[in-house]
């Protein structure tokens, strides 16, 4: 099973959740929202296991935590993964959009200079703008658009840029989410929970519940659940070449 965007450090019972992820042999991309959380979050997971920790600076707080960019730069050599980063142009965060954009540009430039990273991106209210920013720094690495609600045309543009998409159960409950998912190429999709922010049944989604997208995709693609599972695992192996097998 896979959860390619999860905030393990933000669950109230993080250690218990991590222990269950290990027991379930779940592949997790454990994302962070500030660089100062990176070391503590990385320490939750065993070294070289199926849980990988990403270095992030979430767009909702990027402007107020801009002073942490020095830490971002210091920790970047320690990980192949960056996130959660991106842009948020929803009403509450639109006032800082210019700062967010400048910070994202700096992050992408650092990634490019470091030889590229796997980067998980937030784009609420900024589905077109995020593509413009990524197009300006294509050597920053491999982009995973998380919970991406772009139009079919934007998804096609993202695909031309070889972007990936991470999709969670919550996204499949909205009409807009579903129509985005239908436009995404199945070879570039990974499951995500976005827990504990992502919800299932009115409570925080658990990492292994990311896999609950499988039956819905079987229905959408007109294939068996086994074929969906094989596709998602194959996708992970293509994206992360050193992924632990099994
Ligand atoms: Mn998130």
Coordinates of C-alpha atoms and ligand atoms in Angstrom, one line a residue:
X1 CA 0.0 0.0 0.0
X2 CA 1.0 3.6 -0.6
X3 CA 0.3 7.0 0.9
X4 CA 2.3 9.5 -1.0
X5 CA 1.3 12.7 0.9
X6 CA 0.7 12.4 4.7
X7 CA 1.5 14.6 7.7
X8 CA 2.6 11.9 10.1
X9 CA 4.0 14.4 12.5
X10 CA 0.6 16.2 12.9
X11 CA -1.4 13.2 14.2
X12 CA -2.0 13.4 18.0
X13 CA -0.7 9.8 18.2
X14 CA 2.1 10.0 15.6
X15 CA 4.3 7.2 17.1
X16 CA 1.4 4.7 17.1
X17 CA 0.4 5.7 13.5
X18 CA 4.0 5.2 12.4
X19 CA 4.2 1.8 14.1
X20 CA 1.0 0.7 12.3
X21 CA 2.4 2.0 8.9
X22 CA 5.4 -0.2 9.5
X23 CA 3.4 -3.2 10.4
X24 CA 1.2 -2.7 7.3
X25 CA 4.3 -2.4 5.1
X26 CA 2.9 0.9 3.9
X27 CA 5.1 3.1 1.6
X28 CA 4.7 6.7 3.0
X29 CA 5.9 10.1 1.9
X30 CA 5.9 11.9 5.2
X31 CA 5.6 15.6 4.4
X32 CA 6.4 18.5 6.7
X33 CA 5.0 22.1 6.8
X34 CA 8.1 23.8 8.2
X35 CA 11.9 23.1 8.0
X36 CA 12.1 23.2 11.8
X37 CA 9.9 20.1 11.9
X38 CA 12.1 18.1 9.5
X39 CA 14.5 16.5 11.9
X40 CA 11.9 15.5 14.4
X41 CA 9.6 14.0 11.7
X42 CA 12.4 12.1 10.1
X43 CA 13.3 10.7 13.5
X44 CA 9.8 9.1 13.7
X45 CA 10.7 6.7 10.9
X46 CA 13.3 4.0 10.6
X47 CA 16.3 4.8 8.4
X48 CA 16.0 3.5 4.8
X49 CA 12.6 2.0 5.3
X50 CA 9.3 2.5 3.4
X51 CA 8.6 5.8 5.2
X52 CA 10.5 8.7 3.5
X53 CA 10.5 12.2 5.0
X54 CA 10.1 15.3 2.8
X55 CA 11.4 18.8 3.7
X56 CA 8.6 21.4 3.4
X57 CA 7.5 24.9 3.8
X58 CA 3.7 25.0 3.5
X59 CA 2.4 28.0 1.4
X60 CA -0.2 28.9 4.1
X61 CA 2.6 29.7 6.5
X62 CA 5.6 30.3 4.2
X63 CA 5.5 34.1 4.5
X64 CA 5.5 34.1 8.3
X65 CA 8.2 31.4 8.4
X66 CA 10.4 32.8 5.7
X67 CA 13.3 33.0 8.2
X68 CA 13.3 29.2 8.1
X69 CA 14.7 29.2 4.5
X70 CA 18.2 29.0 6.0
X71 CA 17.2 25.7 7.6
X72 CA 15.6 24.5 4.4
X73 CA 18.9 25.1 2.6
X74 CA 20.8 23.3 5.4
X75 CA 18.6 20.2 5.4
X76 CA 18.1 19.8 1.6
X77 CA 21.2 17.6 1.1
X78 CA 19.7 15.1 3.6
X79 CA 16.6 14.1 1.6
X80 CA 15.5 13.3 -1.9
X81 CA 12.0 14.6 -1.2
X82 CA 10.6 18.2 -0.8
X83 CA 7.1 19.1 0.4
X84 CA 4.7 20.3 1.2
X85 CA 5.5 23.4 -0.8
X86 CA 3.5 25.4 -3.3
X87 CA 1.0 28.2 -3.6
X88 CA -2.3 29.0 -1.9
X89 CA -4.5 31.7 -3.5
X90 CA -7.6 31.1 -1.5
X91 CA -9.1 34.2 0.2
X92 CA -7.3 33.8 3.5
X93 CA -3.9 33.4 1.9
X94 CA -4.1 35.6 -1.2
X95 CA -2.6 38.5 0.7
X96 CA 0.7 36.7 0.9
X97 CA 0.7 35.2 -2.6
X98 CA 3.5 37.4 -3.9
X99 CA 5.7 36.2 -1.0
X100 CA 4.6 32.6 -1.4
X101 CA 5.6 32.8 -5.1
X102 CA 9.0 34.3 -4.4
X103 CA 9.7 31.6 -1.7
X104 CA 8.5 28.8 -4.1
X105 CA 10.9 30.2 -6.8
X106 CA 13.8 30.1 -4.3
X107 CA 12.9 26.5 -3.2
X108 CA 12.7 25.3 -6.8
X109 CA 16.0 27.0 -7.6
X110 CA 17.7 25.3 -4.6
X111 CA 16.3 21.9 -5.7
X112 CA 17.6 22.5 -9.3
X113 CA 21.0 23.4 -8.0
X114 CA 21.0 20.3 -5.7
X115 CA 20.4 18.1 -8.7
X116 CA 16.6 17.7 -8.5
X117 CA 14.2 16.4 -5.9
X118 CA 10.8 14.7 -5.8
X119 CA 8.5 17.6 -4.9
X120 CA 4.9 17.4 -3.6
X121 CA 3.0 20.5 -4.3
X122 CA -0.1 22.3 -2.9
X123 CA -2.0 24.5 -5.4
X124 CA -5.3 25.5 -3.8
X125 CA -6.8 28.4 -5.9
X126 CA -3.6 28.5 -8.0
X127 CA -4.0 25.6 -10.4
X128 CA -2.8 27.6 -13.4
X129 CA -0.2 29.7 -11.5
X130 CA 1.6 26.7 -10.1
X131 CA 2.2 25.3 -13.6
X132 CA 3.7 28.7 -14.6
X133 CA 6.1 28.5 -11.7
X134 CA 7.1 24.9 -12.3
X135 CA 7.5 25.6 -16.0
X136 CA 10.1 28.3 -15.1
X137 CA 12.2 25.7 -13.2
X138 CA 11.8 22.4 -14.9
X139 CA 15.2 21.1 -13.7
X140 CA 14.0 21.3 -10.0
X141 CA 13.0 17.6 -10.2
X142 CA 9.9 15.6 -10.5
X143 CA 6.7 17.3 -9.6
X144 CA 3.7 15.7 -7.8
X145 CA 0.6 17.8 -7.8
X146 CA -1.2 16.9 -4.6
X147 CA -5.0 17.2 -4.5
X148 CA -4.9 19.0 -7.8
X149 CA -8.2 20.5 -8.9
X150 CA -7.2 21.9 -12.3
X151 CA -9.3 21.8 -15.5
X152 CA -8.8 19.1 -18.1
X153 CA -6.8 21.6 -20.1
X154 CA -4.5 22.3 -17.1
X155 CA -4.1 18.6 -16.4
X156 CA -3.1 18.1 -20.0
X157 CA -0.5 20.9 -19.7
X158 CA 0.8 19.4 -16.4
X159 CA 1.1 16.1 -18.1
X160 CA 3.2 17.6 -20.9
X161 CA 5.5 18.8 -18.1
X162 CA 5.6 15.2 -16.8
X163 CA 3.9 16.1 -13.6
X164 CA 2.5 13.4 -11.4
X165 CA -0.8 13.5 -9.4
X166 CA -1.5 12.3 -5.8
X167 CA -5.2 11.6 -5.2
X168 CA -7.0 10.8 -2.0
X169 CA -10.4 9.5 -0.9
X170 CA -11.7 13.0 -0.1
X171 CA -11.0 14.2 -3.6
X172 CA -13.2 11.4 -5.0
X173 CA -16.2 12.7 -3.1
X174 CA -16.5 16.0 -5.0
X175 CA -17.7 16.5 -8.5
X176 CA -14.8 18.8 -9.3
X177 CA -12.3 16.3 -7.8
X178 CA -13.8 13.5 -9.8
X179 CA -13.7 15.3 -13.1
X180 CA -10.0 16.2 -12.5
X181 CA -9.2 12.6 -11.7
X182 CA -10.8 11.4 -14.9
X183 CA -8.5 13.7 -16.9
X184 CA -5.3 12.3 -15.1
X185 CA -3.2 9.7 -16.9
X186 CA -3.3 6.5 -14.9
X187 CA 0.5 6.0 -15.2
X188 CA 1.1 9.2 -13.2
X189 CA -1.3 8.7 -10.2
X190 CA -0.3 7.8 -6.7
X191 CA -2.6 7.5 -3.6
X192 CA -2.5 10.0 -0.8
X193 CA -4.4 10.5 2.5
X194 CA -3.2 14.1 3.3
X195 CA -4.0 13.0 6.8
X196 CA -4.8 14.4 9.3
X197 CA -6.1 17.2 7.2
X198 CA -7.7 14.9 4.6
X199 CA -10.9 13.5 6.0
X200 CA -12.7 10.2 5.7
X201 CA -16.2 9.9 7.2
X202 CA -15.8 13.2 9.1
X203 CA -12.6 12.3 10.9
X204 CA -8.9 12.5 10.0
X205 CA -7.9 10.0 7.3
X206 CA -5.4 7.4 8.4
X207 CA -2.4 6.8 6.1
X208 CA -3.5 3.3 5.0
X209 CA -6.9 4.7 4.0
X210 CA -5.2 6.3 1.0
X211 CA -5.5 2.9 -0.6
X212 CA -9.3 3.1 -0.4
X213 CA -9.2 4.9 -3.7
X214 CA -8.6 1.5 -5.4
X215 CA -12.3 0.4 -5.9
X216 CA -13.3 3.8 -7.3
X217 CA -10.4 3.7 -9.8
X218 CA -11.4 0.2 -10.8
X219 CA -14.9 1.6 -11.6
X220 CA -13.5 4.7 -13.4
X221 CA -11.0 2.8 -15.5
X222 CA -13.2 -0.2 -16.1
X223 CA -10.5 -2.7 -14.8
X224 CA -10.2 -5.0 -11.8
X225 CA -9.1 -3.9 -8.3
X226 CA -6.0 -6.1 -8.7
X227 CA -5.1 -4.2 -11.9
X228 CA -5.5 -0.8 -10.2
X229 CA -3.2 -2.0 -7.3
X230 CA -0.6 -3.3 -9.8
X231 CA -0.7 0.0 -11.7
X232 CA -0.3 2.1 -8.5
X233 CA 2.6 0.0 -7.3
X234 CA 4.2 0.1 -10.7
X235 CA 3.8 3.9 -10.7
X236 CA 5.7 4.1 -7.4
X237 CA 8.5 1.9 -8.6
X238 CA 8.9 4.1 -11.7
X239 CA 9.0 7.3 -9.7
X240 CA 11.2 6.1 -6.8
X241 CA 13.8 3.8 -8.3
X242 CA 15.3 2.8 -5.0
X243 CA 11.9 2.0 -3.4
X244 CA 12.0 -1.0 -1.1
X245 CA 10.2 -3.9 -2.8
X246 CA 7.3 -5.9 -1.4
Ligands
LIG1 MN1 -1.0 18.3 2.9

